[in-house]
mmCIF file with all atom_site columns, C-alpha atoms in Angstrom:
data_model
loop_
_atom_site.group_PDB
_atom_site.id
_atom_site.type_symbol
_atom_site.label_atom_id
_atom_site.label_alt_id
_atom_site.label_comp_id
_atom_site.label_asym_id
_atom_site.label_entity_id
_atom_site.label_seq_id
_atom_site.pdbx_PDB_ins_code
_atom_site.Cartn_x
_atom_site.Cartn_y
_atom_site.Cartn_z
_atom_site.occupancy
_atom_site.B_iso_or_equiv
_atom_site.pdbx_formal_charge
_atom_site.auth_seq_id
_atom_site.auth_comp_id
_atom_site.auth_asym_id
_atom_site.auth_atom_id
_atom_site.pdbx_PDB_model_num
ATOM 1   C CA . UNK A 1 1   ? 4.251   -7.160  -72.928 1.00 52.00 ? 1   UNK A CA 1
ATOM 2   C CA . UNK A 1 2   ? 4.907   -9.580  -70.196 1.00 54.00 ? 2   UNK A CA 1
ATOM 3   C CA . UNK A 1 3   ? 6.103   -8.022  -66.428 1.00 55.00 ? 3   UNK A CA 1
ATOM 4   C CA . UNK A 1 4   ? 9.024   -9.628  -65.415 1.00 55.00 ? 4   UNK A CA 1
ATOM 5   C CA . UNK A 1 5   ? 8.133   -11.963 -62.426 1.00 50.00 ? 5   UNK A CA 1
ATOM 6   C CA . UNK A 1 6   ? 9.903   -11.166 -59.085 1.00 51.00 ? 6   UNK A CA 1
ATOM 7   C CA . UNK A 1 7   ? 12.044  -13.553 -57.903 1.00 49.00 ? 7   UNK A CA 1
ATOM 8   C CA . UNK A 1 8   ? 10.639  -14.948 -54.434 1.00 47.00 ? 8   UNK A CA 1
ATOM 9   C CA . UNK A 1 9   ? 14.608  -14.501 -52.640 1.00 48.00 ? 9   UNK A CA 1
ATOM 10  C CA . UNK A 1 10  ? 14.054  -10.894 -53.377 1.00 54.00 ? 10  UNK A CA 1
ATOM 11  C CA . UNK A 1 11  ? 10.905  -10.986 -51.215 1.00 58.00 ? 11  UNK A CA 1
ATOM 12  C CA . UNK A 1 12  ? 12.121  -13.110 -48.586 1.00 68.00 ? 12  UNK A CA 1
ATOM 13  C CA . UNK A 1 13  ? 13.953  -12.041 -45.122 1.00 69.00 ? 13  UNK A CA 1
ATOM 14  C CA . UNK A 1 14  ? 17.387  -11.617 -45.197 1.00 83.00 ? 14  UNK A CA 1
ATOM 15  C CA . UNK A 1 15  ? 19.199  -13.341 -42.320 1.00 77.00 ? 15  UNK A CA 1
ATOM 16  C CA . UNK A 1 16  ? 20.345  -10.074 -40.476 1.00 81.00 ? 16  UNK A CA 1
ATOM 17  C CA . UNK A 1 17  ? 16.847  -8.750  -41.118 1.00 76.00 ? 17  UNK A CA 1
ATOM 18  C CA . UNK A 1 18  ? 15.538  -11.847 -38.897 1.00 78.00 ? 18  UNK A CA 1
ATOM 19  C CA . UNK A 1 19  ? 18.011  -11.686 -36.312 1.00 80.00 ? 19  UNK A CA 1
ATOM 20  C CA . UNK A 1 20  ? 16.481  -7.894  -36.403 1.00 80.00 ? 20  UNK A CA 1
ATOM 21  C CA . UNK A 1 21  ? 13.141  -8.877  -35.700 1.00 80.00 ? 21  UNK A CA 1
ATOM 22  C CA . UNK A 1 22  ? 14.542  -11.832 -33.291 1.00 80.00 ? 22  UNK A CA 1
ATOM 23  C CA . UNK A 1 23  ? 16.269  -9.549  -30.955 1.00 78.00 ? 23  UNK A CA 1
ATOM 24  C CA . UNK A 1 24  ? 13.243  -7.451  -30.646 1.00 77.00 ? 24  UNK A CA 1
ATOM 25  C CA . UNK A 1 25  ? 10.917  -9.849  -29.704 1.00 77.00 ? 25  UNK A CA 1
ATOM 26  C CA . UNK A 1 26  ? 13.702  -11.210 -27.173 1.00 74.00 ? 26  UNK A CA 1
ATOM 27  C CA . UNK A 1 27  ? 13.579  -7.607  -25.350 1.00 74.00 ? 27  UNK A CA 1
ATOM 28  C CA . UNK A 1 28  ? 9.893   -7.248  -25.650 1.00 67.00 ? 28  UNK A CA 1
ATOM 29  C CA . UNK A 1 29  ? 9.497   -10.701 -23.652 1.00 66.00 ? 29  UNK A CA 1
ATOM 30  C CA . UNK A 1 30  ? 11.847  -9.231  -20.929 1.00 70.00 ? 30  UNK A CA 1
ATOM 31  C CA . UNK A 1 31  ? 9.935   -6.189  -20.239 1.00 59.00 ? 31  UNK A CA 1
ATOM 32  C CA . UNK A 1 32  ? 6.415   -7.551  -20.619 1.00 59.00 ? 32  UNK A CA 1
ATOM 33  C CA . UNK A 1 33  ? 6.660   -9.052  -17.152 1.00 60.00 ? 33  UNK A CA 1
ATOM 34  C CA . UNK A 1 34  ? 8.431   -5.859  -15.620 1.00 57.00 ? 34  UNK A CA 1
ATOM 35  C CA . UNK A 1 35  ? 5.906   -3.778  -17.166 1.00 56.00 ? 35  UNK A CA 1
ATOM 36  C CA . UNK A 1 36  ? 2.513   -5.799  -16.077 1.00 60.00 ? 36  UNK A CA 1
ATOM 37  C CA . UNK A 1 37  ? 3.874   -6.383  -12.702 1.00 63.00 ? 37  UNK A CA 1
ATOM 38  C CA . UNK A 1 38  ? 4.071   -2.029  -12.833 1.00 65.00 ? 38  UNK A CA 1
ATOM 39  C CA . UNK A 1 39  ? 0.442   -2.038  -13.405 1.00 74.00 ? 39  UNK A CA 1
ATOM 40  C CA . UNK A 1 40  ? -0.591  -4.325  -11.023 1.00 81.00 ? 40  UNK A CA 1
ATOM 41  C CA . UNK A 1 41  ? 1.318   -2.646  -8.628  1.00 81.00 ? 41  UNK A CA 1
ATOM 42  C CA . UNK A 1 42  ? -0.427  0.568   -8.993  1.00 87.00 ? 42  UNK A CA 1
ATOM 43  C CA . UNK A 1 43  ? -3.735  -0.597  -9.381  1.00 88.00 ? 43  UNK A CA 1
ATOM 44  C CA . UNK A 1 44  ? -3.196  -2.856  -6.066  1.00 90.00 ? 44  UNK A CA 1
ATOM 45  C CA . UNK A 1 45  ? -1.572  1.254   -4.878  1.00 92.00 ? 45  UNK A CA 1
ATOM 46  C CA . UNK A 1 46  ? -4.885  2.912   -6.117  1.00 93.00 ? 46  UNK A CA 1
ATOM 47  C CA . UNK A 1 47  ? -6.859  0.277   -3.924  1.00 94.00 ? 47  UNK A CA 1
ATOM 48  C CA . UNK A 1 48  ? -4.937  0.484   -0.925  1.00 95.00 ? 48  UNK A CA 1
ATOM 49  C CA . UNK A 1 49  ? -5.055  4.464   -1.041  1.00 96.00 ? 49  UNK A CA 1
ATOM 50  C CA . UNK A 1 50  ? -8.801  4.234   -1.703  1.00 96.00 ? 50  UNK A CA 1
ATOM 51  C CA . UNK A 1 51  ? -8.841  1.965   1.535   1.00 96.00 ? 51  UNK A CA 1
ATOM 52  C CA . UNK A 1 52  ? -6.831  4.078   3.719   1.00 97.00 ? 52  UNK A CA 1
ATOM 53  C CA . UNK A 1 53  ? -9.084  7.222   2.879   1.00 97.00 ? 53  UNK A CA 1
ATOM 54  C CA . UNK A 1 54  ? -11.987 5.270   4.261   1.00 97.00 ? 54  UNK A CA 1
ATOM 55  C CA . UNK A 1 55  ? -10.309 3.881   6.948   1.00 97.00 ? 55  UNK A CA 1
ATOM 56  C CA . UNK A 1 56  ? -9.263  7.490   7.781   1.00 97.00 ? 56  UNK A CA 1
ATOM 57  C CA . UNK A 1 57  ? -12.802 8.583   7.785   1.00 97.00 ? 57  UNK A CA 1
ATOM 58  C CA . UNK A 1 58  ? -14.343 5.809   9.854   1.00 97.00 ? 58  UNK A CA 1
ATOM 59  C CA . UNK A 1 59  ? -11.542 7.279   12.470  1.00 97.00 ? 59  UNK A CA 1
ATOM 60  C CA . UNK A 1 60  ? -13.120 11.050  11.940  1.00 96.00 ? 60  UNK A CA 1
ATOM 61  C CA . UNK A 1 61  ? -16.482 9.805   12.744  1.00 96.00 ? 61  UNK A CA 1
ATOM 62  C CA . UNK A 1 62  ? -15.537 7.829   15.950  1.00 96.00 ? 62  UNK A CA 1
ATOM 63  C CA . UNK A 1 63  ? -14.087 10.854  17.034  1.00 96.00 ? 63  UNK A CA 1
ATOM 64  C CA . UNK A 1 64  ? -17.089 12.867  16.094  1.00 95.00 ? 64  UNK A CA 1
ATOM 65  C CA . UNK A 1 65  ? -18.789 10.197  18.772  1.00 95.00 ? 65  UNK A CA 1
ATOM 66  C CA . UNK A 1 66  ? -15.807 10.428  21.272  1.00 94.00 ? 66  UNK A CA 1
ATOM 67  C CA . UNK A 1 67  ? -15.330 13.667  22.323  1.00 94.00 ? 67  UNK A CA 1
ATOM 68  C CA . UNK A 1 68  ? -12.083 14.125  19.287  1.00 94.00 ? 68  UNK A CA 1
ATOM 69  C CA . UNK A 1 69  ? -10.678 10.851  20.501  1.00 93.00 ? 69  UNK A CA 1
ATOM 70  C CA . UNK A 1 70  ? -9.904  8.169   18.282  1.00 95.00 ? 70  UNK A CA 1
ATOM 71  C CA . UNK A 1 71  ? -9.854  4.703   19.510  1.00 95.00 ? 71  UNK A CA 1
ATOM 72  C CA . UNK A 1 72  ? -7.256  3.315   21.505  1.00 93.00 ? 72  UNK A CA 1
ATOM 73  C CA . UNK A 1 73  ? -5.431  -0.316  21.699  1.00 94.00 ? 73  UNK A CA 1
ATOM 74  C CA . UNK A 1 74  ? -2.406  -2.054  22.324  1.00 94.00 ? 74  UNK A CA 1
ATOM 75  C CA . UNK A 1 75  ? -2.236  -2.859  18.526  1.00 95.00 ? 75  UNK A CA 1
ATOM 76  C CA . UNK A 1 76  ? -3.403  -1.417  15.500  1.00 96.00 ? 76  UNK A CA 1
ATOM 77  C CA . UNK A 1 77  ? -5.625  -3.761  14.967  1.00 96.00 ? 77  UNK A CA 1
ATOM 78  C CA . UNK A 1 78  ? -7.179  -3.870  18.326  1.00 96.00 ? 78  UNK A CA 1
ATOM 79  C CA . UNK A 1 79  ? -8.025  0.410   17.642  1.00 97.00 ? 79  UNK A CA 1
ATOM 80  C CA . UNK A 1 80  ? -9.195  -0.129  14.146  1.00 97.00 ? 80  UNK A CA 1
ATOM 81  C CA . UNK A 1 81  ? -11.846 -3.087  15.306  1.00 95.00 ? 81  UNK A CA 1
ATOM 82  C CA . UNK A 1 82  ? -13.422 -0.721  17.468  1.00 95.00 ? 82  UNK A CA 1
ATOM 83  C CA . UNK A 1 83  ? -14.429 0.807   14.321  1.00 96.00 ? 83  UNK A CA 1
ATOM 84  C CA . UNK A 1 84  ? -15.915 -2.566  12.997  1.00 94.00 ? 84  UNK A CA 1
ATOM 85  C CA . UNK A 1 85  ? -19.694 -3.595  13.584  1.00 90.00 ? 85  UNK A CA 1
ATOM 86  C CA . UNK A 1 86  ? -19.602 -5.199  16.800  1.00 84.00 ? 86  UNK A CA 1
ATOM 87  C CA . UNK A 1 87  ? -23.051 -7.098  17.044  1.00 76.00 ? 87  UNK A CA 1
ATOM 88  C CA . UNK A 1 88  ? -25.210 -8.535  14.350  1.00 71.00 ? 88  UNK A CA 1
ATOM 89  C CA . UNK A 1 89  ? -26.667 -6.304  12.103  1.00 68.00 ? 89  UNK A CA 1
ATOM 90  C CA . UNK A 1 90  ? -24.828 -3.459  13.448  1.00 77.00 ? 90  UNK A CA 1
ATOM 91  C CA . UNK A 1 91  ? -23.715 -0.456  10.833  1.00 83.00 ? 91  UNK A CA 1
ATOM 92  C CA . UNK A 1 92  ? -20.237 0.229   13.015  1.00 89.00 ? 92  UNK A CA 1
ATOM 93  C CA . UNK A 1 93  ? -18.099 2.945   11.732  1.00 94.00 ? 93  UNK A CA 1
ATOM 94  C CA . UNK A 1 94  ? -16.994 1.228   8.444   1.00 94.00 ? 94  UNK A CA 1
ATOM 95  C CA . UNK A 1 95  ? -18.799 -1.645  6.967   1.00 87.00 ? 95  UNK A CA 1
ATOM 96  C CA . UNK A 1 96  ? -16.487 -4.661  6.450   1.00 88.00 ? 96  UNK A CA 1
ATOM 97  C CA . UNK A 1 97  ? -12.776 -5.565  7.039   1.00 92.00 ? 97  UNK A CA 1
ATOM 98  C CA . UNK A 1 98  ? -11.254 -5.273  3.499   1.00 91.00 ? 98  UNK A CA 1
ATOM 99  C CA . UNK A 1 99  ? -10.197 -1.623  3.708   1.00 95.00 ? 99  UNK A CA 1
ATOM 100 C CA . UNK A 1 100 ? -7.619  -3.574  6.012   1.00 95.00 ? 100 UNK A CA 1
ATOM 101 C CA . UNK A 1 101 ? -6.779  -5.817  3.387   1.00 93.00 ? 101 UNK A CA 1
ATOM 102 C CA . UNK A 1 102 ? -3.850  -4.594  1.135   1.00 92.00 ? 102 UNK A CA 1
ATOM 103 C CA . UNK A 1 103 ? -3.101  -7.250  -2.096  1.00 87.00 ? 103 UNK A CA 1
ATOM 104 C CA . UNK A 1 104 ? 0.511   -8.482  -1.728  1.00 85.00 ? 104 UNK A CA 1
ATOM 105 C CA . UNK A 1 105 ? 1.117   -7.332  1.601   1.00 90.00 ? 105 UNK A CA 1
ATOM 106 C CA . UNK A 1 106 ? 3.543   -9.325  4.452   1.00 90.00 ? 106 UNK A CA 1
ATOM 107 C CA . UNK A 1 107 ? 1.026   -7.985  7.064   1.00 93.00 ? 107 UNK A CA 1
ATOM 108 C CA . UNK A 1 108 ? -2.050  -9.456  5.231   1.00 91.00 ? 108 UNK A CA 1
ATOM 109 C CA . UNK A 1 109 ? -2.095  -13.016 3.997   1.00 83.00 ? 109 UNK A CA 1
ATOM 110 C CA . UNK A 1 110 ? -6.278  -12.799 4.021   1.00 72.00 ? 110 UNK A CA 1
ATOM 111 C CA . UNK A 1 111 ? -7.931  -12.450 0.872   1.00 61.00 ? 111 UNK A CA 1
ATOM 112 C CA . UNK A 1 112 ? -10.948 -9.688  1.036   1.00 51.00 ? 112 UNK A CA 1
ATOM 113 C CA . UNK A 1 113 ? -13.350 -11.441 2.265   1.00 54.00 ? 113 UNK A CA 1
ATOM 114 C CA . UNK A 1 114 ? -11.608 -13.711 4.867   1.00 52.00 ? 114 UNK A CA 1
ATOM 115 C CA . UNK A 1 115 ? -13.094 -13.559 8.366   1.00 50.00 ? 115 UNK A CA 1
ATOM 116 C CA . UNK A 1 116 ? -16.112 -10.984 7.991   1.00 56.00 ? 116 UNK A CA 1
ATOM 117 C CA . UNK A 1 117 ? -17.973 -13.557 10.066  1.00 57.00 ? 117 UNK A CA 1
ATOM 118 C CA . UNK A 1 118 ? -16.188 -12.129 13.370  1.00 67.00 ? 118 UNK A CA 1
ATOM 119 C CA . UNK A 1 119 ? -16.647 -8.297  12.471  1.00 73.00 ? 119 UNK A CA 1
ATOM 120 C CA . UNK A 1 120 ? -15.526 -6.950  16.298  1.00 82.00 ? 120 UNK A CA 1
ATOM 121 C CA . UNK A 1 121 ? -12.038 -7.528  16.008  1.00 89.00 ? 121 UNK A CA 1
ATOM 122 C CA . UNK A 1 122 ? -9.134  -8.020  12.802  1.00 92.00 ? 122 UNK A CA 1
ATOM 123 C CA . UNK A 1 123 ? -7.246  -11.128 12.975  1.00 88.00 ? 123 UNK A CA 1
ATOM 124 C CA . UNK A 1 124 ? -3.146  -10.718 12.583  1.00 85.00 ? 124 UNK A CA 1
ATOM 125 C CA . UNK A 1 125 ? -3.403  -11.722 8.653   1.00 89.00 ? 125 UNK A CA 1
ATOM 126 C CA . UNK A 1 126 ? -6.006  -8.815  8.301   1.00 92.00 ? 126 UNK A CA 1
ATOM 127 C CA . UNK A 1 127 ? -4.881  -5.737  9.006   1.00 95.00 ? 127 UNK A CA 1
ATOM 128 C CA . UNK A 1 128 ? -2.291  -4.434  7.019   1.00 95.00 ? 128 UNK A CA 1
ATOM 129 C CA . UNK A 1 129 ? -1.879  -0.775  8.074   1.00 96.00 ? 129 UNK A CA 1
ATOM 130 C CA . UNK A 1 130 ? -0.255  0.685   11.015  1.00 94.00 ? 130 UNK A CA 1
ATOM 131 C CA . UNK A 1 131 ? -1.375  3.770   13.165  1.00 92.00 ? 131 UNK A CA 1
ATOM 132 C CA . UNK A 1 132 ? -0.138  6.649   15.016  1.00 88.00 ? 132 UNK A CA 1
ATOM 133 C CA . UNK A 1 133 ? -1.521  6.213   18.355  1.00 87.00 ? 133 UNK A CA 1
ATOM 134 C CA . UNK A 1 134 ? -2.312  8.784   20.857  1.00 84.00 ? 134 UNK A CA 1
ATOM 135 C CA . UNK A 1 135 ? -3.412  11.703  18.404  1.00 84.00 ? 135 UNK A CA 1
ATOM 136 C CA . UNK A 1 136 ? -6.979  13.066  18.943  1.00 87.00 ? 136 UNK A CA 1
ATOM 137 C CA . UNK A 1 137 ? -8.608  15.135  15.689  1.00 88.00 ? 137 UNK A CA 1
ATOM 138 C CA . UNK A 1 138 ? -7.402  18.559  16.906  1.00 86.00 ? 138 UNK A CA 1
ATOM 139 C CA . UNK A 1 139 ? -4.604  17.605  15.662  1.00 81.00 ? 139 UNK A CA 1
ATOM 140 C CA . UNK A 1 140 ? -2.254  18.927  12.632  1.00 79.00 ? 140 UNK A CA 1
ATOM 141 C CA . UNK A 1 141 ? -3.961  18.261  9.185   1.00 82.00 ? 141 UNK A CA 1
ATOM 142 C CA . UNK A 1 142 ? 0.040   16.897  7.695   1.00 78.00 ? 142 UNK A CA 1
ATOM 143 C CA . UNK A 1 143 ? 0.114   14.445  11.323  1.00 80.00 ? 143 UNK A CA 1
ATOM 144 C CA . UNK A 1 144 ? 0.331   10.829  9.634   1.00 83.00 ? 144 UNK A CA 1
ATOM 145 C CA . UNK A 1 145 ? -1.982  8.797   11.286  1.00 90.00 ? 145 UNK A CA 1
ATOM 146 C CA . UNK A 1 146 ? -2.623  5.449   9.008   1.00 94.00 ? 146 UNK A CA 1
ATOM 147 C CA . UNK A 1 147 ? 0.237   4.272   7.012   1.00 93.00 ? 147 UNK A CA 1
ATOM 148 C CA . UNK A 1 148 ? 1.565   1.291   5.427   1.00 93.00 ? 148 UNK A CA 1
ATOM 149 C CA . UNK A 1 149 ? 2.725   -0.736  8.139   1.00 92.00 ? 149 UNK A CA 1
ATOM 150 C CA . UNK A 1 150 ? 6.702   -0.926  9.185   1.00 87.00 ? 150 UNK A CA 1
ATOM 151 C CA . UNK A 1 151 ? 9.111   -3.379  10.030  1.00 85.00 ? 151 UNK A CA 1
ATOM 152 C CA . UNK A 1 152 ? 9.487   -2.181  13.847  1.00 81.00 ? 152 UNK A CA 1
ATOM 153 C CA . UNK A 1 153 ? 7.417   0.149   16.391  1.00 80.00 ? 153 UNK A CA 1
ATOM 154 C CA . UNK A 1 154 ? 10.220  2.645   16.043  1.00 73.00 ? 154 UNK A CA 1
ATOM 155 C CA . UNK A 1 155 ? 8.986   3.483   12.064  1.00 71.00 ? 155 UNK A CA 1
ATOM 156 C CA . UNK A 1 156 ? 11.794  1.418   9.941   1.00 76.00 ? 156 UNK A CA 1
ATOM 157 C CA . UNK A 1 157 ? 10.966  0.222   6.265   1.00 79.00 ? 157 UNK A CA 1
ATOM 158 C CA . UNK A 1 158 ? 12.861  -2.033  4.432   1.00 79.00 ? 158 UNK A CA 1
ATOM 159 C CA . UNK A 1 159 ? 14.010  -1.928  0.571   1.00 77.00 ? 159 UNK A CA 1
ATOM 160 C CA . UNK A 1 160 ? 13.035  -5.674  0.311   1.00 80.00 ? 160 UNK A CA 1
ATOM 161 C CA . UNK A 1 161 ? 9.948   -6.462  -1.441  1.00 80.00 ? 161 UNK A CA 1
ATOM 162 C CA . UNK A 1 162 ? 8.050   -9.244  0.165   1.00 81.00 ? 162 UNK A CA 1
ATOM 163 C CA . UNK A 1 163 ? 9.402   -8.296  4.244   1.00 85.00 ? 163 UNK A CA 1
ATOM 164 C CA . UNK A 1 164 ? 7.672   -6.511  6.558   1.00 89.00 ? 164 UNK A CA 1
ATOM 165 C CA . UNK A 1 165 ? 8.091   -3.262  5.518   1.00 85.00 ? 165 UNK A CA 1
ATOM 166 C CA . UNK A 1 166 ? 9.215   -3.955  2.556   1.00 84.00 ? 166 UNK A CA 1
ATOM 167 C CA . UNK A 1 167 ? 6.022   -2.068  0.487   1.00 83.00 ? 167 UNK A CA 1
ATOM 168 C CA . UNK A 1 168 ? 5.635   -1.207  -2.836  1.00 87.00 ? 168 UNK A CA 1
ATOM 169 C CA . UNK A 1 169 ? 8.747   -2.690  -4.093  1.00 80.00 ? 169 UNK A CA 1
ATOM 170 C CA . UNK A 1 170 ? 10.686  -0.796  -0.681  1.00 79.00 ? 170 UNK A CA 1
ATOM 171 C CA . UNK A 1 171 ? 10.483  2.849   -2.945  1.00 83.00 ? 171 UNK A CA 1
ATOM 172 C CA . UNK A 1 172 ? 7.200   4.473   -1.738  1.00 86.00 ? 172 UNK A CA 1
ATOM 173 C CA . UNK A 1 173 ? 5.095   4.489   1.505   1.00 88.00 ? 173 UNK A CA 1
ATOM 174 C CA . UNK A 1 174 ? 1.131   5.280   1.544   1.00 92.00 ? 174 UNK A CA 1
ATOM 175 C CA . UNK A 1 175 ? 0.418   7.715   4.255   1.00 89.00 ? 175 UNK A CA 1
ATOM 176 C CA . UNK A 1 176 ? -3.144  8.900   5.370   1.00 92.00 ? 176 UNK A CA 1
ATOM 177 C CA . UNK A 1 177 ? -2.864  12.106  7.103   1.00 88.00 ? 177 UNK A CA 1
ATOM 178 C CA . UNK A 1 178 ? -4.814  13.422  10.123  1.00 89.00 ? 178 UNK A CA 1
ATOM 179 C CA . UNK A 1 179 ? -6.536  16.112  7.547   1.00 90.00 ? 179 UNK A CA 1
ATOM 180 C CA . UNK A 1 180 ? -7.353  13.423  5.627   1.00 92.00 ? 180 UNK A CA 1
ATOM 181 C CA . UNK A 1 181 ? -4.953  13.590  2.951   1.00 92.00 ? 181 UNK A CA 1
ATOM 182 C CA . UNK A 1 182 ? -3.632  10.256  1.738   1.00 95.00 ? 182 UNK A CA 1
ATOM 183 C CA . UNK A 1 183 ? -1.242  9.152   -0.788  1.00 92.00 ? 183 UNK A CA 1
ATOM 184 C CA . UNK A 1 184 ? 1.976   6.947   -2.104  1.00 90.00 ? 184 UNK A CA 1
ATOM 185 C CA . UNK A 1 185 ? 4.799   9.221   -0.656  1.00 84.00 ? 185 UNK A CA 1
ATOM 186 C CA . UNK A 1 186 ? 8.376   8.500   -1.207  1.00 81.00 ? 186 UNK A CA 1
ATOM 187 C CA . UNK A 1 187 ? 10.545  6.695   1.209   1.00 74.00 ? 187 UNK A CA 1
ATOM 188 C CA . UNK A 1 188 ? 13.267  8.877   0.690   1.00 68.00 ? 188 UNK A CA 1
ATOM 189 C CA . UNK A 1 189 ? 11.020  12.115  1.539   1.00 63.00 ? 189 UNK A CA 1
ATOM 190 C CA . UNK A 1 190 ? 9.435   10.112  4.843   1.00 62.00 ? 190 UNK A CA 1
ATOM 191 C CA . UNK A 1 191 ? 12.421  8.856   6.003   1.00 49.00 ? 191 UNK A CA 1
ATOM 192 C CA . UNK A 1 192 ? 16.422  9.390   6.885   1.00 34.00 ? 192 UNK A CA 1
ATOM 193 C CA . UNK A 1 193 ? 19.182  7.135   5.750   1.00 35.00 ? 193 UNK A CA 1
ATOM 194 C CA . UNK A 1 194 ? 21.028  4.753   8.373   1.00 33.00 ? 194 UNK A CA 1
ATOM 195 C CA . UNK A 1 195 ? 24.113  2.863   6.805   1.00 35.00 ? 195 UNK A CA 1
ATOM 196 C CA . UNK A 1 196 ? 22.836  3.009   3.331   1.00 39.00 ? 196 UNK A CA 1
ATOM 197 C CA . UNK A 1 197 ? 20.456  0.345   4.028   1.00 37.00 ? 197 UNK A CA 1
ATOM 198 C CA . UNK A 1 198 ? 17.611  1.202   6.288   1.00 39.00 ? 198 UNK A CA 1
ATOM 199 C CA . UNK A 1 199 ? 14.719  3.769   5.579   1.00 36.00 ? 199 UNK A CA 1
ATOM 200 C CA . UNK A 1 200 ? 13.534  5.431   9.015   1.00 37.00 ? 200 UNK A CA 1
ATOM 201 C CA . UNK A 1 201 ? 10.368  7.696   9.497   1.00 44.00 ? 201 UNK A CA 1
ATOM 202 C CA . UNK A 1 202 ? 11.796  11.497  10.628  1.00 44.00 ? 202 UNK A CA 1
ATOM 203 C CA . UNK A 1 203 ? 12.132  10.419  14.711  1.00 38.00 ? 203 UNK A CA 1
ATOM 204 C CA . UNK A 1 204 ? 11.287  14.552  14.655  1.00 40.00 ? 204 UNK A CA 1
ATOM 205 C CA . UNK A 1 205 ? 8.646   16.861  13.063  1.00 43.00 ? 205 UNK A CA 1
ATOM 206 C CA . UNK A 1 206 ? 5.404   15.456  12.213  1.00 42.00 ? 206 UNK A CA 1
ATOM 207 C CA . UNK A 1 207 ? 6.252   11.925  12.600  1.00 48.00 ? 207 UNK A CA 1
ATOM 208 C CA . UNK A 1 208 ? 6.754   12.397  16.707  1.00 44.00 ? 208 UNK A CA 1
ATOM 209 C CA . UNK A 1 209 ? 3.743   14.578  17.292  1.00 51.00 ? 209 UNK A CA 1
ATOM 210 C CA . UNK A 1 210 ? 1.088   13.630  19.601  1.00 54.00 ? 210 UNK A CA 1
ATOM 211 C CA . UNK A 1 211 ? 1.588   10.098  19.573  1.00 70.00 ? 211 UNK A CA 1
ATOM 212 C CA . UNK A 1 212 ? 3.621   6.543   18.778  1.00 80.00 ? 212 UNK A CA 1
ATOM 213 C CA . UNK A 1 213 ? 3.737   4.396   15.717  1.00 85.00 ? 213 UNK A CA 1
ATOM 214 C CA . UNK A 1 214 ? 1.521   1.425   16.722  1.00 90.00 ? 214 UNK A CA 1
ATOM 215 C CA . UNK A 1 215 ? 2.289   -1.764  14.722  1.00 93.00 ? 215 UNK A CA 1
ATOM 216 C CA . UNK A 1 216 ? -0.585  -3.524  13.035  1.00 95.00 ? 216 UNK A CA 1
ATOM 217 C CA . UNK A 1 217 ? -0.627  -6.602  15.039  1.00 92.00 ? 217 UNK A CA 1
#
């Protein structure tokens, strides 16, 4: 005995079926992008907190050298390229400029290997992180003392991607401690609120101990 064949309609979609499958495809192509752009963002995070650890500990070992000082400038930039090789061939207190480098940054337009011919001093497009100036390492381990850079001298952030303080999508802040402690911190924890729109490092506690925010260029 013969099995009755199965009509081909019965196997096909049904129109609400595709509209179904349709709709979720439509909402899968809106949050691909959202989604990679998260994971580029914290693997470009990872680096940058990876970079501010070492940048932390070329500090520690000028100071070592310095009598618990660590270097000095008018800029950022001008104290961290004391820490670069400054003759040919020379070791210096941290090998190359890209620690300085941070992908997608409005303080660094360089790519990780622009300018290592010159290593005695960072250019303005290659040093991304800003520095609390004035500390020395007796110091409190929870001082700040390398953090993404602000918008002004007097520690404001902004909640704009792409500005000058503007990091990490304006929500978080990497801070590298004096104790040598580093991570993404929350703006809202680091800072107070002015008019809803500003963030502001605390002008009081650890953020005002021993020293001024010193802008990266």
């Amino acid at each position: 005995m013969k099995r009755p064949i199965r009509s081909s309609t019965n196997a096909a979609f049904t129109l609400i079926e595709l509209l179904v499958v349709i709709t979720i495809i439509g909402i899968l192509a809106t949050l691909a992008p959202s989604a990679i752009n998260g994971v580029l963002e914290k693997a470009n995070q990872t680096k940058a907190v990876n970079g501010c650890r070492n940048v932390i500990s070329a500090l520690k070992l000028y100071a070592s050298e310095h009598d618990g000082a660590f270097p000095s400038g008018d800029t950022a930039a001008d104290a961290f390229s004391k820490l670069l090789p400054q003759e040919e061939g020379s070791q210096g207190y941290i090998p190359g400029k890209k620690d300085f480098i941070v992908k997608g940054s409005a303080w660094t337009k360089a790519t990780d290997n622009a300018g290592n011919t010159d290593m005695k001093k960072l250019a303005a497009n290659e040093n991304h992180w800003a520095y609390m100036a004035g500390l020395d390492d007796a110091g409190g381990a929870r001082w700040p003392l390398v953090f993404d850079g602000p918008s002004s001298p007097d520690g404001k952030y902004s909640n704009k991607k792409g500005e000058k303080g503007g990091v990490w999508s304006g929500k978080t802040a990497i801070v590298g401690r004096l104790g040598g402690d580093v991570a993404a911190e929350a703006l809202t924890n680091l800072s107070v609120k002015s008019d809803g729109q500003d963030n502001i490092l605390r002008p009081t506690e650890t953020w005002a101990t021993g020293g001024k925010v010193s802008m990266p260029y």
